Amino acid sequence: MHTRTKSTSDCREKSSLSPEIAIALVFRIAAAMTISNAC
């Protein structure tokens, strides 16, 4: 049932989501550091 097209699309989705997740983590860490510094 697995096709090359499907696996390629899955890889594209993962690669496209990774940067978004990384950016979200960076913002969370930056916000946490800012809050800790403010306190």
PDB file of C-alpha atoms in Angstrom:
ATOM      1  CA  MET A   1       0.000   0.000   0.000  1.00  0.00           C
ATOM      2  CA  HIS A   2       2.970   2.320   0.621  1.00  0.00           C
ATOM      3  CA  THR A   3       3.872   4.335  -2.431  1.00  0.00           C
ATOM      4  CA  ARG A   4       6.934   6.450  -3.159  1.00  0.00           C
ATOM      5  CA  THR A   5       4.732   9.507  -3.652  1.00  0.00           C
ATOM      6  CA  LYS A   6       3.154   9.055  -0.228  1.00  0.00           C
ATOM      7  CA  SER A   7       6.489   8.628   1.546  1.00  0.00           C
ATOM      8  CA  THR A   8       7.819  11.709  -0.256  1.00  0.00           C
ATOM      9  CA  SER A   9       4.803  13.781   0.801  1.00  0.00           C
ATOM     10  CA  ASP A  10       5.205  12.550   4.394  1.00  0.00           C
ATOM     11  CA  CYS A  11       8.859  13.630   4.366  1.00  0.00           C
ATOM     12  CA  ARG A  12       7.881  17.026   2.992  1.00  0.00           C
ATOM     13  CA  GLU A  13       5.247  17.478   5.697  1.00  0.00           C
ATOM     14  CA  LYS A  14       7.708  16.534   8.452  1.00  0.00           C
ATOM     15  CA  SER A  15      10.450  18.786   7.051  1.00  0.00           C
ATOM     16  CA  SER A  16       7.990  21.682   6.715  1.00  0.00           C
ATOM     17  CA  LEU A  17       6.677  21.184  10.264  1.00  0.00           C
ATOM     18  CA  SER A  18      10.114  20.870  11.867  1.00  0.00           C
ATOM     19  CA  PRO A  19      11.065  24.561  11.371  1.00  0.00           C
ATOM     20  CA  GLU A  20       7.709  25.669  12.765  1.00  0.00           C
ATOM     21  CA  ILE A  21       8.160  23.474  15.847  1.00  0.00           C
ATOM     22  CA  ALA A  22      11.734  24.710  16.282  1.00  0.00           C
ATOM     23  CA  ILE A  23      10.595  28.351  16.057  1.00  0.00           C
ATOM     24  CA  ALA A  24       7.812  27.682  18.572  1.00  0.00           C
ATOM     25  CA  LEU A  25      10.332  26.127  20.994  1.00  0.00           C
ATOM     26  CA  VAL A  26      12.710  29.077  20.536  1.00  0.00           C
ATOM     27  CA  PHE A  27       9.931  31.558  21.313  1.00  0.00           C
ATOM     28  CA  ARG A  28       8.902  29.537  24.381  1.00  0.00           C
ATOM     29  CA  ILE A  29      12.491  29.402  25.661  1.00  0.00           C
ATOM     30  CA  ALA A  30      12.998  33.115  24.969  1.00  0.00           C
ATOM     31  CA  ALA A  31       9.747  33.942  26.781  1.00  0.00           C
ATOM     32  CA  ALA A  32      10.709  31.730  29.736  1.00  0.00           C
ATOM     33  CA  MET A  33      14.148  33.391  29.984  1.00  0.00           C
ATOM     34  CA  THR A  34      12.577  36.861  29.755  1.00  0.00           C
ATOM     35  CA  ILE A  35      10.099  36.026  32.522  1.00  0.00           C
ATOM     36  CA  SER A  36      12.825  34.544  34.750  1.00  0.00           C
ATOM     37  CA  ASN A  37      15.027  37.598  34.173  1.00  0.00           C
ATOM     38  CA  ALA A  38      12.109  39.949  34.908  1.00  0.00           C
ATOM     39  CA  CYS A  39      11.436  38.159  38.189  1.00  0.00           C
TER      40      CYS A  39
END
